[in-house]
Amino acid sequence: MSRQAPQDMAAERASAEFDITELAHFYAGGEEKYTKLHKAYEFIKQDPELVVQPPRNILEFNRDEIREFTMGQIHRIAQMLISGEHDYEFVYHVAMAANIYNESFSMRFFVHDSLFRNVINMLGNKEQQDQWNEDIDKFRLYGCFAMTELGHSSALRGLETMATFDVNADEFILDSPNITSTKWLIGGLGQTATHAVVIAQTNINGKNVGLNWFVVQVREKGTGKLMPGVVIGDIGSKAGHNGVDNGWMQFRQVRIPRSHLLSKWVSLDRKGNYTPAPNPAVMYATLIPERLSLITVTTQMVSQALTIATRYGVVRRQGNKNQQIIDYQSHYVNLLPPIAFMFLLKSAGADIDKNFQILTSGGKIEDPMVYLNHMGEMHCVSASLKTMSGWYASDILEFVRRSSGGHAYSSYNAIANIIGDWGVMTTGGGDNQILAEQSSRFLLHRLEQKLEFDEFPELKFRPSCQYIADAKRYLEIPQWDVQDISLCSRDPSLIEEALNAILLNSISQKLKKGATHNDVLLEMSRVAQLHCATYILSVNVEKFGAPAPAEGSGFDVSVYSILQQMTILWAFHTLHTFSGEGVREGFLTPQQINDVEGYYMSLNKSLRPQMIGLTDAFGHPDFILKAPIARYDGDIYQPYFETVMTAPNSMGVPPYQEKYIKPLTGRPGKN
Amino acid sequence: MSRQAPQDMAAERASAEFDITELAHFYAGGEEKYTKLHKAYEFIKQDPELVVQPPRNILEFNRDEIREFTMGQIHRIAQMLISGEHDYEFVYHVAMAANIYNESFSMRFFVHDSLFRNVINMLGNKEQQDQWNEDIDKFRLYGCFAMTELGHSSALRGLETMATFDVNADEFILDSPNITSTKWLIGGLGQTATHAVVIAQTNINGKNVGLNWFVVQVREKGTGKLMPGVVIGDIGSKAGHNGVDNGWMQFRQVRIPRSHLLSKWVSLDRKGNYTPAPNPAVMYATLIPERLSLITVTTQMVSQALTIATRYGVVRRQGNKNQQIIDYQSHYVNLLPPIAFMFLLKSAGADIDKNFQILTSGGKIEDPMVYLNHMGEMHCVSASLKTMSGWYASDILEFVRRSSGGHAYSSYNAIANIIGDWGVMTTGGGDNQILAEQSSRFLLHRLEQKLEFDEFPELKFRPSCQYIADAKRYLEIPQWDVQDISLCSRDPSLIEEALNAILLNSISQKLKKGATHNDVLLEMSRVAQLHCATYILSVNVEKFGAPAPAEGSGFDVSVYSILQQMTILWAFHTLHTFSGEGVREGFLTPQQINDVEGYYMSLNKSLRPQMIGLTDAFGHPDFILKAPIARYDGDIYQPYFETVMTAPNSMGVPPYQEKYIKPLTGRPGKN
């Protein structure tokens, strides 16, 4: 047995029909990025401030330990950034590596480095940016993002924290009028932040002028003591991310200068004359990049889980014929489409990032009109993406757990930890159901514009709802005309067309005819997910739909070919998943969905031998994965056993033997 | 806000159209059981050995703390049983209450009290039962169940632990030949057990005669020291059940007397003459009750989660109209069918328990022929039930998590804890996928018997596959003939008929025609789930399908009526879930599934006001639920806030301020 497992792993690796290293370069965003990230892995691997050194195990840390370790990582990387000893690019990759190693690092670091900074830059004026940016860069303050309240999350209009302008003192007075207005779940606030950007109702001259963002100092720098009138606590234990100090905060008549009202879009003069934003939506602009960051988080976390399940699946043998468990249909059909999803999402993510740069002129929104014109589309993409990939990832992680049997239940195989950390992704940063509704409403709006007024806005990038431009043609197709499903395996755009038609039928038939908005919420959620899955497909059909790579594209032929197969698999997966919709709309026949299912199954089967190569290309070193059952070399049982043996208090008589066990079993009996 | 929530809760409670207390009696298994359980709740509530007393919080306990507390509960209840001071029935209910309060108690207590005991009684002969039972009753030993090995779980034939008979010494020698043969994940073994029932390959006169069960002493009674040649450790941290000491064990030539070979079905004489069991299946008989216990676990744990989500859903207000979040279609449609499932599962479980008593003559298998004749059916029920309810419950818990937003992420609202504890249910006690295959194979076998030889065995109870007796009729129905779906709401047996037909089409078309067994595994998994969902429906249609309760049935009319509506909802839910199968088989038309979906949605909508009454009837006191967002009185925010404020280390400057924060933020800057 002990020799069998490494041999199985080696054989699987050898069966990859593509250059694994080249695919790993693609997945990392290019060879240069790949090399830098792996240099960073080497750098952190033996550094006790960045990676927990054996025999200690980060998966065994309690809340206090993981809090301190996470802050230690941040401190270390901040010092590297401040000292200037290292190349910035190198430190950036060290931060990426630390972040892949410990998801808590990511969230705790980026509440300052991204969320706080983005609000200053996207909502603050030039002077305010100058005022804050240098201290942010140098970590001379630590920022956090105070939006959610105990009683209010997705519905921002209901927020209760109040900022009242005192014209005489030229100050705002922040106050928490009641318990439900307590700021809640704020990352970095519980133990770290010196400053917060706070969203609050704004009362000027006795009138509520709506929500605004304020910069508020919440702790003394250095000592960490709370500022007068600020009450802060940590919200304690959570299902995951226990390295992040999520906190709560109440204001008791806290005064801040008028200049701390972020004023890129609004203005308030000395006399209390207030000019609101041209469009209230700009006040939430920072939520779009927050959602888009989920692409990175998803590919980082879920690809680790998929690597664990795949590696365990090929070395675990079980059943009457002692076969590799991954060879069971019920196993590979549930793991392969998620693996394809990782590659396609990464690829779509690169495009979306480019579009976001156009939207925001590099993050600073220099041209408000460009921003406002593109924002609906960008919100739809980011919202449907968060819904679809957030929920799909939950399903994937649950399947990874199931497919790794009892060993998934051990904390030391990391799966439970990933699931715990993931949990917040479907509700934090906007509840997925609400986001799905918002994207569907946007699609319905665009479709109505097209059908009623033949309007379809021109954007500076290809929108995800491009298919709506062709809505009339699609809606006139009575039934999918592809009878020989195998054609789709050479031309995935045939499936893309079918999905566009199903989508448009859903939007036009179900969302429009909905008796009341509330009666089509589940339909809206399906539409948003299908929209996003189809968008990811369309981006990749454009890149990998041709029979071979374009000359000069720089693509290795074997890499192009496997990405093309991943695209085709995703096409079938999406059509298979949503085929019920197609049938109900009368667009697909029962024969077609039977054929799609048959083809989907055989496609999965044919790709089964590529799974180790594909997951190797995610490029996660063993110390990042942490799971002994996912060892690169396949030799899993001895390391797993050793990990368990070194767990604290795992051997010997328990401390409560005398108190609770001896009084029972210490009595004489027949045995 | 703070007044709104309790008012909302009171209004919801008032809207129940049935007698909540009467329904609670039904759910508890009768008024007597209800009263006893609630007396037990009163008894444990303020007892620090049975329930963690505020301000300490069990949801904050680390591994060492929950281990000790759980053993303390067991010690306390064992002493109550031993002393004889209390009525046995009362102690039994105290154990039930402790078990609902702390799922770890359940698992750790029942490995001794059920699993170990069942093996002795179902596989040991009369002398062996006499030898062990009294010590089991009196907790003078502590037993565990050693089946799973590090490298082997579902495929028992691959187990490697070896018991070699030494005819000269009249002893067996137990040995673990290699690392993968290490017994693994054994509940109660890590720190507690003095004895284990061990399944091992049996070598007699140099020949492997297959698997047998042995009783092995593993620790000295009283001191807890390991017996010679026995090496035991604890497997450490897990995703859940950290109060259970799951352990590993290796044998180094451990000698036990021949009389410790459990010999109800096999025999071995002094000279080494071995008689095997009449049917090897009897050796795994104890797995059936283990699986059936999942019914209890499911209804206990999942009903708590549903209570939490429902109560939070009615007091949380959010959205543009500040409505109760439970009023969103996406919310109640995902919670109501699971609520119905709890009632129907409980009701089906009572029937299955009765059947199990017939099967095993009260647990001791007095008539082997009755046992062998009924075992296939009972295995099919228990296996498909574990698969279907195990996976469905995972989905339900994930939805409960999503529907409780960010507050589900807090450990203090108990949802994360339930999910962690639940995780093991889909793999422990038989991997769900494997069990699904086994049930489907049984159904296919029965169908072939019927179609080819017109055989259908008569049993002493109505089997779950009764529909196969009518297979020919069902298979001749070309299409479902119900055009007016609303008829089904008065007669759910119409849906039962449709489901039977879909099932039989699936079994006969897809499982039979499967090119190879492996290519229909996913279909087998669907069939097993549909079989079980339909069985649960059929049991309840028989009980609640009539327009009104039978005279003398003792049913309150309002309770009967709501259970009838739950049955109808479950019928629609099952048909809606599996309608895709029906369409692909050509049995349902697109029009029919659209109508089913429409009716299903409106049925959910009409039952929405009953949700608080229904979840109240689960009967969980607040201290059992533990979640402040699920307070019975609806006043959630203040208690939640107080829980968070009393969490350890939740206020003040963190211990690492000087080391990691001050060096950054203590430096002068612009701000």
Coordinates of N, CA, C and O in Angstrom, one line a residue, chain B residues 430-533:
Chain B
G430 N -21.0 4.8 6.8 CA -21.2 4.4 5.4 C -21.3 5.6 4.6 O -22.1 6.5 4.8
D431 N -20.4 5.7 3.6 CA -20.4 6.8 2.7 C -21.7 6.9 1.9 O -22.2 5.9 1.4
N432 N -22.3 8.1 1.8 CA -23.7 8.2 1.2 C -23.7 7.7 -0.2 O -24.7 7.1 -0.6
Q433 N -22.7 8.0 -1.0 CA -22.7 7.6 -2.4 C -22.7 6.0 -2.5 O -23.5 5.5 -3.3
I434 N -21.9 5.4 -1.7 CA -21.9 3.9 -1.7 C -23.2 3.4 -1.3 O -23.8 2.4 -1.9
L435 N -23.8 4.0 -0.3 CA -25.1 3.5 0.2 C -26.2 3.7 -0.9 O -27.1 2.8 -1.0
A436 N -26.1 4.8 -1.6 CA -27.1 5.0 -2.7 C -27.0 3.9 -3.7 O -28.0 3.4 -4.2
E437 N -25.7 3.6 -4.1 CA -25.5 2.5 -5.1 C -26.1 1.2 -4.6 O -26.8 0.5 -5.3
Q438 N -25.9 0.9 -3.3 CA -26.4 -0.4 -2.8 C -27.9 -0.4 -2.8 O -28.5 -1.4 -3.2
S439 N -28.5 0.7 -2.4 CA -30.0 0.7 -2.4 C -30.5 0.6 -3.8 O -31.5 -0.2 -4.1
S440 N -29.9 1.3 -4.8 CA -30.4 1.2 -6.2 C -30.2 -0.2 -6.7 O -31.1 -0.7 -7.5
R441 N -29.1 -0.8 -6.4 CA -28.9 -2.2 -6.9 C -30.0 -3.1 -6.3 O -30.5 -4.0 -7.1
F442 N -30.3 -2.9 -5.1 CA -31.4 -3.7 -4.5 C -32.7 -3.5 -5.3 O -33.4 -4.5 -5.6
L443 N -33.0 -2.2 -5.6 CA -34.3 -1.9 -6.3 C -34.3 -2.6 -7.7 O -35.3 -3.1 -8.1
L444 N -33.1 -2.5 -8.3 CA -33.0 -3.1 -9.7 C -33.2 -4.6 -9.6 O -33.9 -5.2 -10.4
H445 N -32.6 -5.2 -8.6 CA -32.8 -6.6 -8.3 C -34.2 -7.0 -8.1 O -34.8 -7.9 -8.7
R446 N -34.9 -6.3 -7.3 CA -36.3 -6.5 -7.0 C -37.1 -6.4 -8.3 O -38.0 -7.2 -8.6
L447 N -36.8 -5.3 -9.1 CA -37.6 -5.1 -10.3 C -37.4 -6.3 -11.3 O -38.3 -6.7 -11.9
E448 N -36.1 -6.7 -11.4 CA -35.9 -7.8 -12.3 C -36.6 -9.1 -11.8 O -37.2 -9.8 -12.6
Q449 N -36.6 -9.3 -10.5 CA -37.3 -10.5 -10.0 C -38.8 -10.4 -10.4 O -39.4 -11.4 -10.8
K450 N -39.3 -9.2 -10.3 CA -40.8 -9.0 -10.6 C -41.0 -9.2 -12.1 O -42.0 -9.9 -12.5
L451 N -40.2 -8.5 -12.9 CA -40.5 -8.5 -14.3 C -40.2 -9.8 -15.0 O -40.9 -10.3 -15.8
E452 N -39.1 -10.5 -14.5 CA -38.7 -11.7 -15.1 C -39.4 -12.9 -14.5 O -39.7 -13.9 -15.3
F453 N -39.6 -12.9 -13.2 CA -40.2 -14.2 -12.6 C -41.5 -13.9 -11.9 O -42.0 -14.8 -11.2
D454 N -42.0 -12.7 -12.0 CA -43.2 -12.3 -11.3 C -43.1 -12.6 -9.8 O -44.1 -13.0 -9.2
E455 N -41.9 -12.4 -9.2 CA -41.7 -12.7 -7.8 C -41.7 -11.4 -7.0 O -41.1 -10.4 -7.4
F456 N -42.4 -11.4 -5.9 CA -42.3 -10.2 -5.0 C -42.5 -10.7 -3.6 O -43.6 -11.2 -3.3
P457 N -41.5 -10.8 -2.8 CA -41.5 -11.4 -1.5 C -42.5 -10.8 -0.6 O -42.7 -9.6 -0.5
E458 N -43.2 -11.7 0.2 CA -44.1 -11.2 1.2 C -43.3 -10.9 2.5 O -42.6 -11.8 2.9
L459 N -43.5 -9.8 3.0 CA -42.8 -9.5 4.3 C -43.8 -9.2 5.4 O -45.0 -9.1 5.2
K460 N -43.2 -9.2 6.6 CA -44.1 -8.9 7.8 C -44.4 -7.5 7.9 O -45.0 -7.1 8.9
F461 N -43.9 -6.6 7.1 CA -44.3 -5.2 7.0 C -44.3 -4.7 5.6 O -43.7 -5.4 4.7
R462 N -44.9 -3.6 5.4 CA -45.0 -3.1 4.0 C -43.7 -2.5 3.6 O -43.2 -1.6 4.2
P463 N -43.1 -3.1 2.6 CA -41.7 -2.6 2.2 C -41.7 -1.3 1.5 O -42.8 -0.9 0.9
S464 N -40.6 -0.6 1.5 CA -40.5 0.7 0.9 C -40.6 0.6 -0.6 O -41.0 1.5 -1.3
C465 N -40.3 -0.6 -1.2 CA -40.4 -0.8 -2.6 C -41.7 -1.5 -3.0 O -41.7 -2.1 -4.1
Q466 N -42.7 -1.3 -2.3 CA -44.0 -1.9 -2.6 C -44.5 -1.6 -4.0 O -45.1 -2.4 -4.7
Y467 N -44.1 -0.4 -4.5 CA -44.6 0.0 -5.8 C -44.0 -1.0 -6.9 O -44.6 -1.1 -8.0
I468 N -43.0 -1.7 -6.6 CA -42.4 -2.6 -7.6 C -43.4 -3.8 -7.8 O -43.5 -4.4 -8.9
A469 N -44.2 -4.1 -6.8 CA -45.3 -5.1 -7.0 C -46.2 -4.8 -8.2 O -46.7 -5.6 -8.8
D470 N -46.3 -3.5 -8.4 CA -47.2 -3.0 -9.4 C -46.4 -2.5 -10.7 O -47.0 -1.7 -11.5
A471 N -45.2 -3.0 -10.8 CA -44.3 -2.4 -11.8 C -44.9 -2.4 -13.2 O -44.8 -1.5 -14.0
K472 N -45.5 -3.6 -13.5 CA -46.0 -3.7 -14.9 C -47.0 -2.6 -15.3 O -46.9 -2.0 -16.3
R473 N -47.9 -2.4 -14.3 CA -48.9 -1.4 -14.6 C -48.3 0.0 -14.7 O -48.5 0.7 -15.7
Y474 N -47.4 0.3 -13.8 CA -46.7 1.7 -13.9 C -46.0 1.8 -15.2 O -46.0 2.9 -15.8
L475 N -45.2 0.8 -15.6 CA -44.4 1.0 -16.7 C -45.2 1.1 -18.0 O -44.6 1.5 -19.1
E476 N -46.4 0.7 -18.0 CA -47.2 0.9 -19.2 C -47.9 2.3 -19.3 O -48.5 2.6 -20.3
I477 N -47.8 3.0 -18.3 CA -48.4 4.4 -18.4 C -47.5 5.3 -19.2 O -46.3 5.5 -18.8
P478 N -48.0 5.7 -20.4 CA -47.0 6.5 -21.2 C -46.7 7.9 -20.7 O -45.6 8.3 -20.8
Q479 N -47.7 8.5 -20.1 CA -47.6 9.9 -19.6 C -48.5 10.1 -18.4 O -49.5 9.5 -18.3
W480 N -48.0 11.0 -17.6 CA -48.8 11.3 -16.4 C -50.2 11.9 -16.9 O -50.1 12.9 -17.7
D481 N -51.3 11.4 -16.4 CA -52.5 11.8 -17.0 C -53.2 13.0 -16.2 O -54.3 13.3 -16.6
V482 N -52.5 13.5 -15.2 CA -53.2 14.6 -14.5 C -52.9 15.9 -15.2 O -51.8 16.3 -15.3
Q483 N -54.0 16.5 -15.7 CA -53.8 17.8 -16.4 C -54.0 19.0 -15.5 O -53.4 20.0 -15.6
D484 N -55.0 18.8 -14.5 CA -55.3 19.9 -13.6 C -54.5 19.6 -12.3 O -54.9 18.8 -11.5
I485 N -53.4 20.3 -12.2 CA -52.5 20.0 -11.1 C -53.1 20.3 -9.7 O -52.7 19.7 -8.7
S486 N -54.1 21.2 -9.7 CA -54.7 21.5 -8.4 C -55.4 20.3 -7.8 O -55.6 20.3 -6.6
L487 N -55.7 19.3 -8.6 CA -56.3 18.1 -8.0 C -55.4 17.4 -7.0 O -55.9 16.8 -6.0
C488 N -54.1 17.6 -7.3 CA -53.1 16.9 -6.4 C -53.1 17.5 -5.0 O -52.7 16.9 -4.0
S489 N -53.6 18.7 -4.9 CA -53.6 19.4 -3.6 C -54.7 18.8 -2.7 O -54.7 19.0 -1.5
R490 N -55.6 18.1 -3.3 CA -56.7 17.5 -2.5 C -56.3 16.0 -2.3 O -56.8 15.3 -1.4
D491 N -55.5 15.5 -3.3 CA -55.2 14.0 -3.3 C -53.7 13.8 -3.6 O -53.3 13.6 -4.7
P492 N -52.9 13.9 -2.5 CA -51.4 13.8 -2.8 C -51.0 12.4 -3.3 O -49.9 12.2 -3.8
S493 N -52.0 11.4 -3.3 CA -51.6 10.1 -3.8 C -51.4 10.2 -5.3 O -50.8 9.3 -5.9
L494 N -52.0 11.2 -6.0 CA -51.8 11.3 -7.4 C -50.3 11.6 -7.7 O -49.7 11.1 -8.6
I495 N -49.7 12.4 -6.8 CA -48.3 12.7 -7.0 C -47.5 11.4 -6.6 O -46.5 11.1 -7.3
E496 N -47.9 10.7 -5.6 CA -47.2 9.5 -5.2 C -47.2 8.5 -6.4 O -46.1 7.9 -6.7
E497 N -48.3 8.4 -7.1 CA -48.4 7.6 -8.3 C -47.3 8.0 -9.4 O -46.6 7.2 -10.0
A498 N -47.3 9.3 -9.6 CA -46.4 9.9 -10.6 C -44.9 9.6 -10.2 O -44.1 9.2 -11.0
L499 N -44.6 9.7 -8.9 CA -43.3 9.5 -8.5 C -42.9 8.0 -8.6 O -41.8 7.7 -9.0
N500 N -43.8 7.1 -8.3 CA -43.6 5.7 -8.5 C -43.3 5.4 -10.0 O -42.3 4.6 -10.3
A501 N -44.0 6.0 -10.8 CA -43.8 5.7 -12.3 C -42.4 6.3 -12.7 O -41.7 5.6 -13.4
I502 N -42.1 7.5 -12.2 CA -40.8 8.1 -12.6 C -39.7 7.2 -12.1 O -38.7 6.9 -12.8
L503 N -39.8 6.7 -10.8 CA -38.8 5.8 -10.2 C -38.6 4.6 -11.1 O -37.5 4.2 -11.4
L504 N -39.8 3.9 -11.4 CA -39.7 2.7 -12.1 C -39.1 2.9 -13.5 O -38.3 2.0 -14.0
N505 N -39.5 4.0 -14.2 CA -38.8 4.3 -15.5 C -37.3 4.4 -15.3 O -36.6 3.9 -16.1
S506 N -36.9 5.2 -14.3 CA -35.5 5.4 -14.1 C -34.8 4.0 -13.9 O -33.7 3.8 -14.4
I507 N -35.4 3.2 -13.0 CA -34.7 2.0 -12.7 C -34.6 1.1 -13.9 O -33.6 0.5 -14.3
S508 N -35.8 1.0 -14.6 CA -35.8 0.0 -15.7 C -35.0 0.6 -16.9 O -34.4 -0.2 -17.6
Q509 N -35.1 1.9 -17.2 CA -34.5 2.4 -18.4 C -33.0 2.6 -18.2 O -32.1 2.2 -19.0
K510 N -32.7 3.4 -17.1 CA -31.3 3.9 -17.0 C -30.4 2.9 -16.3 O -29.3 2.7 -16.7
L511 N -30.9 2.3 -15.2 CA -29.9 1.5 -14.5 C -29.7 0.2 -15.3 O -28.6 -0.3 -15.4
K512 N -30.7 -0.3 -15.9 CA -30.6 -1.6 -16.7 C -29.7 -1.3 -17.9 O -28.8 -2.1 -18.2
K513 N -30.0 -0.2 -18.6 CA -29.3 -0.1 -19.9 C -27.9 0.4 -19.7 O -27.1 0.5 -20.7
G514 N -27.5 0.8 -18.5 CA -26.2 1.4 -18.2 C -25.1 0.5 -18.9 O -25.0 -0.7 -18.6
A515 N -24.3 1.1 -19.7 CA -23.3 0.4 -20.4 C -22.4 -0.3 -19.4 O -22.2 -1.6 -19.5
T516 N -21.9 0.4 -18.5 CA -21.2 -0.3 -17.4 C -21.8 0.3 -16.1 O -22.3 1.4 -16.1
H517 N -21.6 -0.4 -15.0 CA -22.1 0.0 -13.7 C -21.6 1.4 -13.4 O -22.3 2.3 -13.0
N518 N -20.3 1.7 -13.7 CA -19.7 2.9 -13.3 C -20.3 4.1 -14.0 O -20.3 5.2 -13.6
D519 N -20.9 3.9 -15.2 CA -21.4 5.0 -16.0 C -22.8 5.4 -15.5 O -23.4 6.4 -16.1
V520 N -23.4 4.7 -14.6 CA -24.7 5.1 -14.1 C -24.7 5.4 -12.6 O -25.7 5.5 -11.9
L521 N -23.5 5.7 -12.0 CA -23.4 6.0 -10.6 C -24.3 7.2 -10.2 O -24.9 7.2 -9.1
L522 N -24.2 8.2 -11.0 CA -25.0 9.4 -10.6 C -26.5 9.2 -10.7 O -27.2 9.7 -9.9
E523 N -26.8 8.4 -11.7 CA -28.2 8.0 -11.8 C -28.7 7.2 -10.6 O -29.8 7.3 -10.1
M524 N -27.8 6.3 -10.2 CA -28.1 5.4 -9.0 C -28.3 6.3 -7.8 O -29.2 6.0 -6.9
S525 N -27.5 7.3 -7.7 CA -27.7 8.2 -6.5 C -29.0 9.0 -6.6 O -29.7 9.1 -5.6
R526 N -29.4 9.4 -7.8 CA -30.7 10.1 -7.9 C -31.8 9.1 -7.5 O -32.8 9.5 -6.9
V527 N -31.7 7.9 -8.1 CA -32.8 6.9 -7.8 C -32.9 6.6 -6.3 O -34.1 6.6 -5.8
A528 N -31.8 6.5 -5.6 CA -31.9 6.2 -4.2 C -32.6 7.3 -3.4 O -33.4 7.1 -2.6
Q529 N -32.3 8.5 -3.8 CA -32.8 9.7 -3.2 C -34.3 9.8 -3.5 O -35.1 10.1 -2.6
L530 N -34.7 9.6 -4.7 CA -36.1 9.7 -5.1 C -36.9 8.5 -4.4 O -38.0 8.7 -3.9
H531 N -36.3 7.4 -4.3 CA -36.9 6.2 -3.6 C -37.3 6.6 -2.2 O -38.4 6.4 -1.7
C532 N -36.3 7.2 -1.5 CA -36.5 7.5 -0.1 C -37.5 8.6 0.1 O -38.4 8.5 0.9
A533 N -37.4 9.7 -0.8 CA -38.4 10.8 -0.6 C -39.8 10.3 -0.9 O -40.7 10.7 -0.2

